[in-house]
Tab-separated table of C-alpha atoms in Angstrom:
chain	number	residue	atom	x	y	z
A	6	MET	CA	53.424	-116.073	4.849
A	7	TRP	CA	54.293	-114.046	1.681
A	8	GLY	CA	50.760	-113.107	1.023
A	9	THR	CA	50.335	-112.052	4.431
A	10	ASN	CA	53.187	-109.834	4.176
A	11	LEU	CA	52.333	-108.504	0.903
A	12	VAL	CA	48.674	-107.376	2.453
A	13	ALA	CA	50.613	-105.850	5.571
A	14	MET	CA	52.842	-103.901	3.160
A	15	ALA	CA	49.845	-102.900	0.950
A	16	LEU	CA	47.979	-101.585	3.995
A	17	LEU	CA	51.200	-99.680	5.254
A	18	ALA	CA	51.733	-98.088	1.764
A	19	THR	CA	48.015	-97.162	1.723
A	20	ALA	CA	48.038	-95.715	5.412
A	21	ALA	CA	51.430	-93.539	4.408
A	22	SER	CA	49.691	-92.335	1.221
A	23	ALA	CA	46.628	-91.464	3.248
A	24	ALA	CA	48.775	-89.515	5.859
A	25	THR	CA	50.437	-87.753	3.138
A	26	ALA	CA	47.064	-86.603	1.406
A	27	ALA	CA	45.870	-85.702	5.008
A	28	LEU	CA	48.744	-83.425	5.528
A	29	ALA	CA	48.664	-81.653	2.122
A	30	ASP	CA	44.891	-81.132	2.826
A	31	LYS	CA	45.317	-80.064	6.696
A	32	VAL	CA	42.925	-77.737	7.511
A	33	LEU	CA	44.086	-74.523	9.215
A	34	SER	CA	42.861	-73.980	13.168
A	35	ASN	CA	40.201	-71.261	13.818
A	36	HIS	CA	42.616	-68.942	15.400
A	37	ALA	CA	45.253	-69.614	12.581
A	38	THR	CA	42.349	-68.722	9.885
A	39	LEU	CA	41.178	-65.694	11.817
A	40	LEU	CA	44.814	-64.548	11.872
A	41	ALA	CA	45.281	-64.885	8.317
A	42	ASN	CA	42.220	-62.843	7.498
A	43	ASN	CA	43.381	-60.242	10.051
A	44	SER	CA	46.870	-59.949	8.465
A	45	ALA	CA	45.457	-59.069	5.322
A	46	SER	CA	43.606	-56.265	6.911
A	47	LEU	CA	46.590	-55.054	8.824
A	48	ALA	CA	48.440	-55.154	5.619
A	49	PHE	CA	45.984	-52.457	3.867
A	50	SER	CA	45.872	-50.342	6.904
A	51	LEU	CA	49.907	-50.574	6.961
A	52	TYR	CA	50.306	-50.038	3.106
A	53	GLN	CA	47.913	-46.860	3.564
A	54	ASN	CA	49.956	-45.466	6.013
A	55	MET	CA	53.435	-46.011	4.408
A	56	VAL	CA	52.289	-44.204	1.051
A	57	LYS	CA	51.932	-41.183	2.996
A	58	GLU	CA	55.735	-40.893	2.873
A	59	LYS	CA	57.235	-38.488	0.594
A	60	ASP	CA	59.908	-39.927	-1.892
A	61	LEU	CA	58.774	-43.620	-1.119
A	62	GLU	CA	58.690	-45.344	-4.410
A	63	ASN	CA	58.606	-49.227	-4.748
A	64	ILE	CA	56.898	-51.062	-1.817
A	65	LEU	CA	57.024	-54.499	-0.737
A	66	ILE	CA	55.635	-56.100	2.689
A	67	SER	CA	54.700	-59.663	3.525
A	68	PRO	CA	51.537	-59.143	5.809
A	69	VAL	CA	52.126	-62.832	7.599
A	70	VAL	CA	55.728	-62.102	8.502
A	71	VAL	CA	54.793	-58.327	9.812
A	72	ALA	CA	51.946	-60.076	11.842
A	73	SER	CA	54.780	-62.555	13.068
A	74	SER	CA	56.702	-59.815	13.878
A	75	LEU	CA	53.967	-58.362	16.218
A	76	GLY	CA	53.571	-61.704	17.810
A	77	LEU	CA	56.949	-61.489	18.811
A	78	VAL	CA	56.331	-58.096	20.458
A	79	ALA	CA	53.362	-59.672	22.194
A	80	LEU	CA	55.885	-62.706	23.389
A	81	GLY	CA	58.352	-59.958	25.046
A	82	GLY	CA	55.616	-57.965	26.199
A	83	LYS	CA	53.617	-57.929	29.647
A	84	ALA	CA	50.282	-55.891	30.265
A	85	SER	CA	49.092	-53.344	27.980
A	86	THR	CA	52.251	-53.568	26.049
A	87	ALA	CA	51.517	-56.963	25.022
A	88	SER	CA	47.751	-56.649	24.643
A	89	GLN	CA	47.932	-53.744	22.123
A	90	VAL	CA	49.449	-56.456	19.812
A	91	LYS	CA	46.046	-58.150	19.796
A	92	THR	CA	44.100	-55.033	19.101
A	93	VAL	CA	46.684	-54.187	15.973
A	94	LEU	CA	45.720	-57.832	15.048
A	95	SER	CA	42.038	-57.455	15.828
A	96	ALA	CA	42.396	-60.549	17.774
A	97	ASP	CA	41.430	-59.305	21.355
A	98	LYS	CA	39.461	-62.662	22.174
A	99	VAL	CA	42.434	-64.661	21.166
A	100	LYS	CA	44.417	-66.213	24.112
A	101	ASP	CA	48.038	-66.007	24.268
A	102	GLU	CA	48.892	-69.372	23.432
A	103	GLN	CA	46.690	-69.296	20.628
A	104	LEU	CA	48.049	-66.120	19.238
A	105	HIS	CA	51.707	-67.497	19.281
A	106	ALA	CA	50.554	-71.074	17.777
A	107	GLY	CA	48.262	-69.669	15.164
A	108	LEU	CA	50.776	-67.347	13.795
A	109	ALA	CA	53.155	-70.004	13.748
A	110	GLU	CA	50.913	-72.231	12.053
A	111	LEU	CA	49.984	-69.804	9.332
A	112	LEU	CA	53.312	-68.780	8.568
A	113	GLU	CA	54.679	-72.725	8.451
A	114	GLU	CA	51.878	-73.190	5.984
A	115	VAL	CA	52.596	-70.198	3.739
A	116	SER	CA	56.025	-70.745	3.570
A	117	ASP	CA	56.299	-74.157	2.590
A	118	SER	CA	58.168	-74.236	-0.607
A	119	LYS	CA	57.719	-77.580	-1.579
A	120	THR	CA	54.143	-77.492	-1.262
A	121	ARG	CA	53.784	-74.125	-3.174
A	122	ASN	CA	56.928	-74.387	-5.401
A	123	VAL	CA	58.336	-71.103	-4.557
A	124	THR	CA	61.715	-70.061	-3.184
A	125	TRP	CA	60.807	-67.960	0.203
A	126	LYS	CA	63.666	-67.426	2.438
A	127	ILE	CA	62.595	-66.142	5.443
A	128	SER	CA	65.068	-64.880	8.229
A	129	ASN	CA	64.430	-63.261	11.511
A	130	ARG	CA	66.614	-61.615	14.111
A	131	ILE	CA	66.083	-59.349	17.460
A	132	TYR	CA	69.130	-57.360	18.402
A	133	SER	CA	69.614	-55.755	21.663
A	134	PRO	CA	71.984	-53.238	22.719
A	135	SER	CA	75.042	-55.215	24.272
A	136	SER	CA	74.207	-54.262	27.910
A	137	VAL	CA	71.023	-56.198	27.682
A	138	ASN	CA	70.926	-59.995	28.270
A	139	PHE	CA	68.171	-62.145	26.845
A	140	ALA	CA	65.891	-64.220	28.960
A	141	ASP	CA	66.308	-67.781	28.486
A	142	ALA	CA	62.443	-68.572	28.442
A	143	PHE	CA	61.944	-65.807	25.787
A	144	VAL	CA	64.823	-67.259	23.480
A	145	LYS	CA	63.272	-70.695	23.904
A	146	SER	CA	59.872	-69.493	22.901
A	147	SER	CA	60.647	-66.965	20.056
A	148	LYS	CA	62.567	-69.650	18.305
A	149	LYS	CA	59.615	-72.260	18.592
A	150	HIS	CA	56.704	-69.991	17.472
A	151	TYR	CA	58.848	-67.273	15.126
A	152	ASN	CA	61.959	-69.120	14.362
A	153	TYR	CA	63.963	-65.797	15.726
A	154	ASP	CA	67.743	-65.460	16.058
A	155	HIS	CA	69.153	-63.263	19.258
A	156	THR	CA	72.027	-61.325	18.974
A	157	LYS	CA	73.526	-58.349	21.357
A	158	ILE	CA	75.154	-55.480	19.288
A	159	ASN	CA	77.464	-52.860	20.199
A	160	PHE	CA	76.001	-49.680	18.757
A	161	LYS	CA	78.726	-47.537	20.084
A	162	ASP	CA	80.420	-48.204	16.830
A	163	LYS	CA	77.512	-47.676	14.620
A	164	LYS	CA	79.458	-48.183	11.418
A	165	SER	CA	80.426	-51.842	12.231
A	166	ALA	CA	76.941	-52.392	13.596
A	167	VAL	CA	75.640	-51.344	10.429
A	168	LYS	CA	77.630	-53.524	8.591
A	169	SER	CA	77.080	-56.489	10.614
A	170	ILE	CA	73.250	-56.221	10.154
A	171	ASN	CA	73.915	-55.991	6.407
A	172	ASP	CA	76.124	-58.648	6.151
A	173	TRP	CA	73.767	-61.028	8.192
A	174	ALA	CA	70.892	-60.181	5.791
A	175	ALA	CA	72.878	-60.770	2.678
A	176	LYS	CA	74.150	-64.105	4.072
A	177	SER	CA	70.762	-65.489	5.038
A	178	THR	CA	69.119	-64.649	1.476
A	179	ASP	CA	72.171	-65.810	-0.496
A	180	GLY	CA	73.320	-62.352	-1.468
A	181	LYS	CA	69.548	-61.447	-2.905
A	182	LEU	CA	69.464	-58.545	-0.343
A	183	PRO	CA	72.715	-56.843	0.072
A	184	GLU	CA	71.433	-54.045	2.486
A	185	VAL	CA	68.865	-53.431	5.022
A	186	THR	CA	69.716	-49.744	5.933
A	187	LYS	CA	72.445	-47.268	5.749
A	188	ASP	CA	72.026	-46.214	9.128
A	189	VAL	CA	70.101	-46.787	12.422
A	190	GLU	CA	68.739	-43.495	14.337
A	191	ARG	CA	67.713	-45.054	17.650
A	192	THR	CA	70.471	-47.427	19.051
A	193	ASP	CA	68.903	-47.621	22.655
A	194	GLY	CA	66.345	-50.410	22.260
A	195	ALA	CA	65.199	-53.577	20.562
A	196	MET	CA	65.647	-53.796	16.846
A	197	ILE	CA	63.584	-56.485	14.991
A	198	ILE	CA	64.540	-57.514	11.638
A	199	ASN	CA	62.953	-59.548	8.801
A	200	ALA	CA	65.101	-60.473	5.759
A	201	MET	CA	63.559	-62.219	2.960
A	202	PHE	CA	63.768	-63.587	-0.730
A	203	PHE	CA	60.812	-64.394	-2.595
A	204	LYS	CA	60.881	-65.840	-6.124
A	205	PRO	CA	57.745	-67.405	-7.456
A	206	HIS	CA	57.448	-70.051	-10.265
A	207	TRP	CA	54.868	-69.601	-12.781
A	208	ASP	CA	52.377	-72.417	-13.160
A	209	GLU	CA	53.016	-72.007	-16.580
A	210	GLN	CA	56.265	-70.561	-17.646
A	211	PHE	CA	56.784	-67.351	-19.925
A	212	HIS	CA	58.562	-67.701	-23.219
A	213	GLN	CA	62.094	-67.554	-22.674
A	214	LYS	CA	63.136	-66.330	-25.948
A	215	MET	CA	60.691	-63.889	-26.206
A	216	VAL	CA	62.252	-61.493	-23.826
A	217	ASP	CA	63.086	-57.810	-25.208
A	218	ASN	CA	64.156	-54.452	-24.316
A	219	ARG	CA	61.055	-52.169	-23.462
A	220	GLY	CA	60.365	-48.696	-22.054
A	221	PHE	CA	58.817	-48.626	-18.568
A	222	LEU	CA	57.280	-45.250	-18.048
A	223	VAL	CA	57.832	-43.951	-14.248
A	224	SER	CA	56.042	-40.784	-15.188
A	225	ARG	CA	54.952	-39.096	-18.397
A	226	SER	CA	58.344	-37.626	-18.564
A	227	HIS	CA	60.735	-40.575	-17.105
A	228	THR	CA	61.155	-43.588	-18.845
A	229	VAL	CA	63.526	-46.579	-18.234
A	230	GLY	CA	64.752	-49.409	-19.986
A	231	VAL	CA	63.744	-52.859	-18.656
A	232	SER	CA	63.510	-56.645	-19.911
A	233	MET	CA	59.854	-57.356	-20.731
A	234	MET	CA	58.763	-60.870	-21.098
A	235	HIS	CA	55.501	-62.294	-22.997
A	236	ARG	CA	53.270	-64.859	-23.293
A	237	THR	CA	49.480	-65.432	-24.042
A	238	GLY	CA	47.464	-67.783	-22.138
A	239	LEU	CA	44.156	-68.164	-20.219
A	240	TYR	CA	44.173	-66.200	-16.861
A	241	GLY	CA	41.752	-64.570	-14.371
A	242	PHE	CA	41.174	-61.375	-15.621
A	243	HIS	CA	38.431	-58.374	-14.947
A	244	GLU	CA	38.347	-54.917	-16.390
A	245	ASP	CA	36.760	-52.544	-13.767
A	246	THR	CA	35.545	-49.631	-16.386
A	247	VAL	CA	34.213	-47.609	-13.470
A	248	ASN	CA	37.748	-47.005	-11.618
A	249	LYS	CA	39.654	-47.492	-14.989
A	250	LEU	CA	41.927	-50.382	-14.305
A	251	LEU	CA	42.826	-53.861	-15.259
A	252	ILE	CA	43.298	-56.774	-12.997
A	253	LEU	CA	45.402	-59.824	-13.898
A	254	SER	CA	45.751	-63.094	-11.845
A	255	ILE	CA	48.501	-65.469	-12.936
A	256	PRO	CA	48.742	-68.632	-10.659
A	257	LEU	CA	52.150	-69.785	-9.376
A	258	ALA	CA	53.224	-73.583	-9.544
A	259	HIS	CA	50.862	-75.892	-7.936
A	260	LYS	CA	48.107	-73.264	-8.250
A	261	LYS	CA	48.387	-72.823	-4.226
A	262	SER	CA	48.889	-69.163	-4.726
A	263	SER	CA	48.501	-66.216	-7.325
A	264	LEU	CA	50.363	-63.074	-8.406
A	265	VAL	CA	47.971	-60.533	-8.974
A	266	PHE	CA	48.347	-57.031	-10.496
A	267	PHE	CA	46.310	-53.983	-10.487
A	268	MET	CA	47.000	-51.556	-13.111
A	269	PRO	CA	45.579	-48.371	-13.924
A	270	TYR	CA	44.602	-47.668	-17.839
A	271	HIS	CA	47.346	-45.091	-18.329
A	272	VAL	CA	50.355	-43.723	-16.530
A	273	GLU	CA	49.101	-41.999	-13.274
A	274	SER	CA	50.114	-41.554	-9.658
A	275	LEU	CA	49.005	-44.765	-7.905
A	276	GLU	CA	47.100	-42.675	-5.299
A	277	ARG	CA	43.644	-42.837	-6.797
A	278	LEU	CA	44.163	-46.492	-6.926
A	279	GLU	CA	45.699	-47.001	-3.610
A	280	LYS	CA	42.545	-45.178	-1.733
A	281	LEU	CA	40.450	-48.296	-3.242
A	282	LEU	CA	42.455	-50.761	-1.635
A	283	THR	CA	40.485	-52.579	1.275
A	284	CYS	CA	39.699	-56.396	2.235
A	285	LYS	CA	35.971	-55.875	0.856
A	286	GLN	CA	37.194	-54.297	-2.530
A	287	LEU	CA	39.947	-57.152	-3.148
A	288	ASP	CA	36.991	-59.651	-2.490
A	289	ASP	CA	34.719	-57.762	-4.974
A	290	TRP	CA	37.538	-57.789	-7.682
A	291	MET	CA	38.475	-61.176	-7.143
A	292	GLY	CA	35.085	-62.319	-7.400
A	293	LYS	CA	34.724	-60.680	-10.794
A	294	LEU	CA	37.967	-62.614	-12.201
A	295	LYS	CA	37.120	-64.700	-15.234
A	296	GLU	CA	39.141	-66.853	-17.413
A	297	THR	CA	40.222	-65.041	-20.418
A	298	ALA	CA	42.627	-65.037	-23.117
A	299	VAL	CA	45.163	-62.482	-22.314
A	300	ALA	CA	48.278	-61.199	-24.091
A	301	VAL	CA	50.472	-60.393	-21.184
A	302	SER	CA	53.855	-58.465	-21.077
A	303	LEU	CA	55.364	-57.896	-17.729
A	304	PRO	CA	58.866	-56.443	-16.709
A	305	LYS	CA	61.310	-59.095	-15.481
A	306	VAL	CA	61.465	-57.923	-12.154
A	307	SER	CA	64.365	-57.965	-9.334
A	308	MET	CA	63.685	-55.619	-6.403
A	309	GLU	CA	65.314	-55.045	-3.317
A	310	VAL	CA	63.159	-52.624	-0.475
A	311	SER	CA	63.771	-52.234	2.694
A	312	HIS	CA	61.214	-50.291	5.140
A	313	ASN	CA	61.564	-49.164	8.756
A	314	ILE	CA	57.826	-49.954	9.849
A	315	GLN	CA	58.412	-49.075	13.653
A	316	LYS	CA	56.416	-45.824	13.229
A	317	HIS	CA	53.911	-46.845	11.075
A	318	LEU	CA	53.089	-49.955	13.538
A	319	GLY	CA	52.932	-47.112	16.337
A	320	GLU	CA	50.507	-44.864	14.228
A	321	LEU	CA	48.223	-48.273	13.656
A	322	GLY	CA	47.954	-48.459	17.610
A	323	LEU	CA	51.105	-50.111	18.572
A	324	THR	CA	51.908	-47.217	20.939
A	325	GLU	CA	53.450	-48.796	23.932
A	326	ALA	CA	55.961	-50.992	22.758
A	327	VAL	CA	57.624	-48.317	20.370
A	328	ASP	CA	57.513	-45.348	23.475
A	329	LYS	CA	60.679	-45.746	25.524
A	330	THR	CA	58.907	-44.095	28.498
A	331	LYS	CA	55.815	-46.670	28.349
A	332	ALA	CA	57.140	-49.808	26.860
A	333	ASP	CA	57.268	-53.089	29.175
A	334	LEU	CA	59.144	-55.776	27.131
A	335	SER	CA	60.298	-57.320	30.293
A	336	ASN	CA	59.856	-60.879	29.066
A	337	ILE	CA	62.493	-60.423	26.638
A	338	SER	CA	65.318	-59.803	29.462
A	339	GLY	CA	63.488	-60.002	32.722
A	340	LYS	CA	63.835	-55.968	33.198
A	341	LYS	CA	61.705	-53.332	32.053
A	342	ASP	CA	64.830	-51.857	30.168
A	343	LEU	CA	63.952	-52.057	26.457
A	344	TYR	CA	61.545	-50.745	23.864
A	345	LEU	CA	61.034	-51.354	19.996
A	346	SER	CA	63.293	-48.682	18.693
A	347	ASN	CA	63.238	-50.392	15.278
A	348	VAL	CA	61.538	-52.745	12.936
A	349	PHE	CA	63.293	-53.308	9.753
A	350	HIS	CA	61.244	-55.194	7.191
A	351	ALA	CA	63.122	-55.883	4.020
A	352	SER	CA	62.507	-58.054	0.887
A	353	ALA	CA	64.140	-59.060	-2.172
A	354	MET	CA	61.612	-60.328	-5.074
A	355	GLU	CA	62.334	-61.564	-8.670
A	356	TRP	CA	60.130	-63.004	-11.086
A	357	ASP	CA	61.480	-63.907	-14.526
A	358	THR	CA	60.003	-66.600	-17.146
A	359	ASP	CA	60.754	-69.708	-14.964
A	360	GLY	CA	57.664	-71.732	-14.645
A	361	ASN	CA	55.946	-75.375	-15.690
A	362	PRO	CA	56.130	-76.144	-19.182
A	363	ILE	CA	53.348	-74.446	-21.241
A	364	ASN	CA	49.940	-76.031	-22.077
A	365	THR	CA	50.255	-76.031	-25.772
A	366	SER	CA	47.107	-78.143	-26.462
A	367	ILE	CA	45.129	-74.812	-26.466
A	368	PHE	CA	47.234	-73.058	-28.958
A	369	GLY	CA	45.480	-72.817	-32.420
A	370	THR	CA	41.976	-73.054	-30.719
A	371	ASP	CA	39.357	-70.585	-30.256
A	372	LYS	CA	40.166	-70.048	-26.394
A	373	LEU	CA	43.048	-67.726	-27.214
A	374	LYS	CA	41.277	-65.907	-29.906
A	375	ASN	CA	41.232	-62.106	-29.390
A	376	PRO	CA	43.060	-62.007	-26.233
A	377	LYS	CA	42.806	-58.976	-24.097
A	378	LEU	CA	46.018	-56.847	-23.555
A	379	PHE	CA	47.895	-56.621	-20.354
A	380	TYR	CA	51.030	-54.391	-20.991
A	381	ALA	CA	52.619	-53.788	-17.696
A	382	ASP	CA	54.882	-50.919	-18.785
A	383	HIS	CA	53.869	-48.009	-16.173
A	384	PRO	CA	53.415	-48.296	-12.229
A	385	PHE	CA	51.141	-50.986	-10.973
A	386	ILE	CA	50.225	-52.422	-7.606
A	387	PHE	CA	50.430	-56.420	-7.061
A	388	LEU	CA	49.885	-58.944	-4.604
A	389	VAL	CA	50.655	-62.451	-3.768
A	390	LYS	CA	47.529	-64.289	-2.567
A	391	ASP	CA	47.450	-67.611	-1.090
A	392	THR	CA	44.725	-69.810	-2.337
A	393	LYS	CA	44.264	-72.047	0.905
A	394	THR	CA	44.520	-69.505	3.833
A	395	ASN	CA	43.315	-66.532	1.996
A	396	SER	CA	46.040	-64.660	3.228
A	397	ILE	CA	48.123	-62.187	1.523
A	398	LEU	CA	51.874	-63.463	1.529
A	399	PHE	CA	53.368	-59.984	-0.062
A	400	LEU	CA	51.839	-56.725	-1.028
A	401	GLY	CA	53.620	-53.963	-3.003
A	402	ARG	CA	53.855	-51.776	-5.802
A	403	LEU	CA	56.317	-51.300	-8.929
A	404	VAL	CA	56.996	-47.535	-9.450
A	405	ARG	CA	60.364	-47.867	-10.613
A	406	PRO	CA	62.220	-50.649	-11.664
A	407	LYS	CA	65.784	-51.249	-12.251
A	408	GLY	CA	67.006	-49.767	-15.519
A	409	GLU	CA	68.691	-46.979	-17.100
A	410	LYS	CA	66.794	-43.754	-18.121
A	411	MET	CA	66.168	-43.989	-21.598
A	412	ARG	CA	66.065	-40.669	-23.812
A	413	ASP	CA	62.517	-38.997	-23.511
A	414	GLU	CA	60.419	-39.075	-26.559
A	415	LEU	CA	59.365	-36.013	-28.057
């Protein structure tokens, strides 16, 4: 009897272990894979559009979250207002149910903090004017697929409304994102807000005691003081001598994703480099990365960035949803009484020394001899690339880190 029970328990344990492994190795569906690839293309198009704005410094967008916001618009829209979302996502042949299921699957996969060992808090909310009532079917579906909250807000008291929005964003990110906006210009439509906090955990930590104050050159005439962290290790590295930039890929914990940096040789406007950004060029650069000994110096980053991307989405082809006279978002309220007036995409990101213990076995060996230097003391572009789905979790640039202006050197 005992033998039979032991065998049964062993079989159950084996089955559970196999189920866990299968879950960890779960393959994305075809439509989720398509949307992962297409969200990356959308990211570069959106980024290229955003950099045209004057006085825009730091940029931080999450392509998969932007794609999910578009999915919400498709869910709330009818006819061509909904079908335009598929066009923007280059997914015209994807059925509605596959679009929503695929986007939900993709976001669930890449935001699994345990699997990827990162902190990624994502809160989404759609606001409507107080005169509009949300349809029950829309509330249910948007929560199921996109985990959206729904709130009516009185914009007649604009100051109170803005405070309410910012308080919600701060609370949902544990205070990491204190402000989404100072003002709301268009108050007669639906407002989508993404509030996020992302903090990666390095696969191998930086030296916690090797942090010092250095200068970051915002421009040749403007330097700010930052905390800089350092370590030497083996990383994916490539020097593009034609385009005069360095590329560095640092794996995050569990090696499910990597933080990839693109830094020009010298202090310059990032415009030249930004014009190169395409999915094809990214694949080319990533394919040329080689494991290399690199002495890395990175600023400890704490950045909060909020973008209203409503206009940019319109310029990328979402023309009806953002037009008060053309929008048909009647799935949201049951009436044709809404348009997409604002899309606030707000993120806080931090990276510091935290990570897994350093592999000290390579210290003192030939593997770390004559390391390349990656000294990130001037503006650069970065992205978080997911290994399993090949999607881009974040894309941004650091132009002006937090820090006091330093005395300009002669």
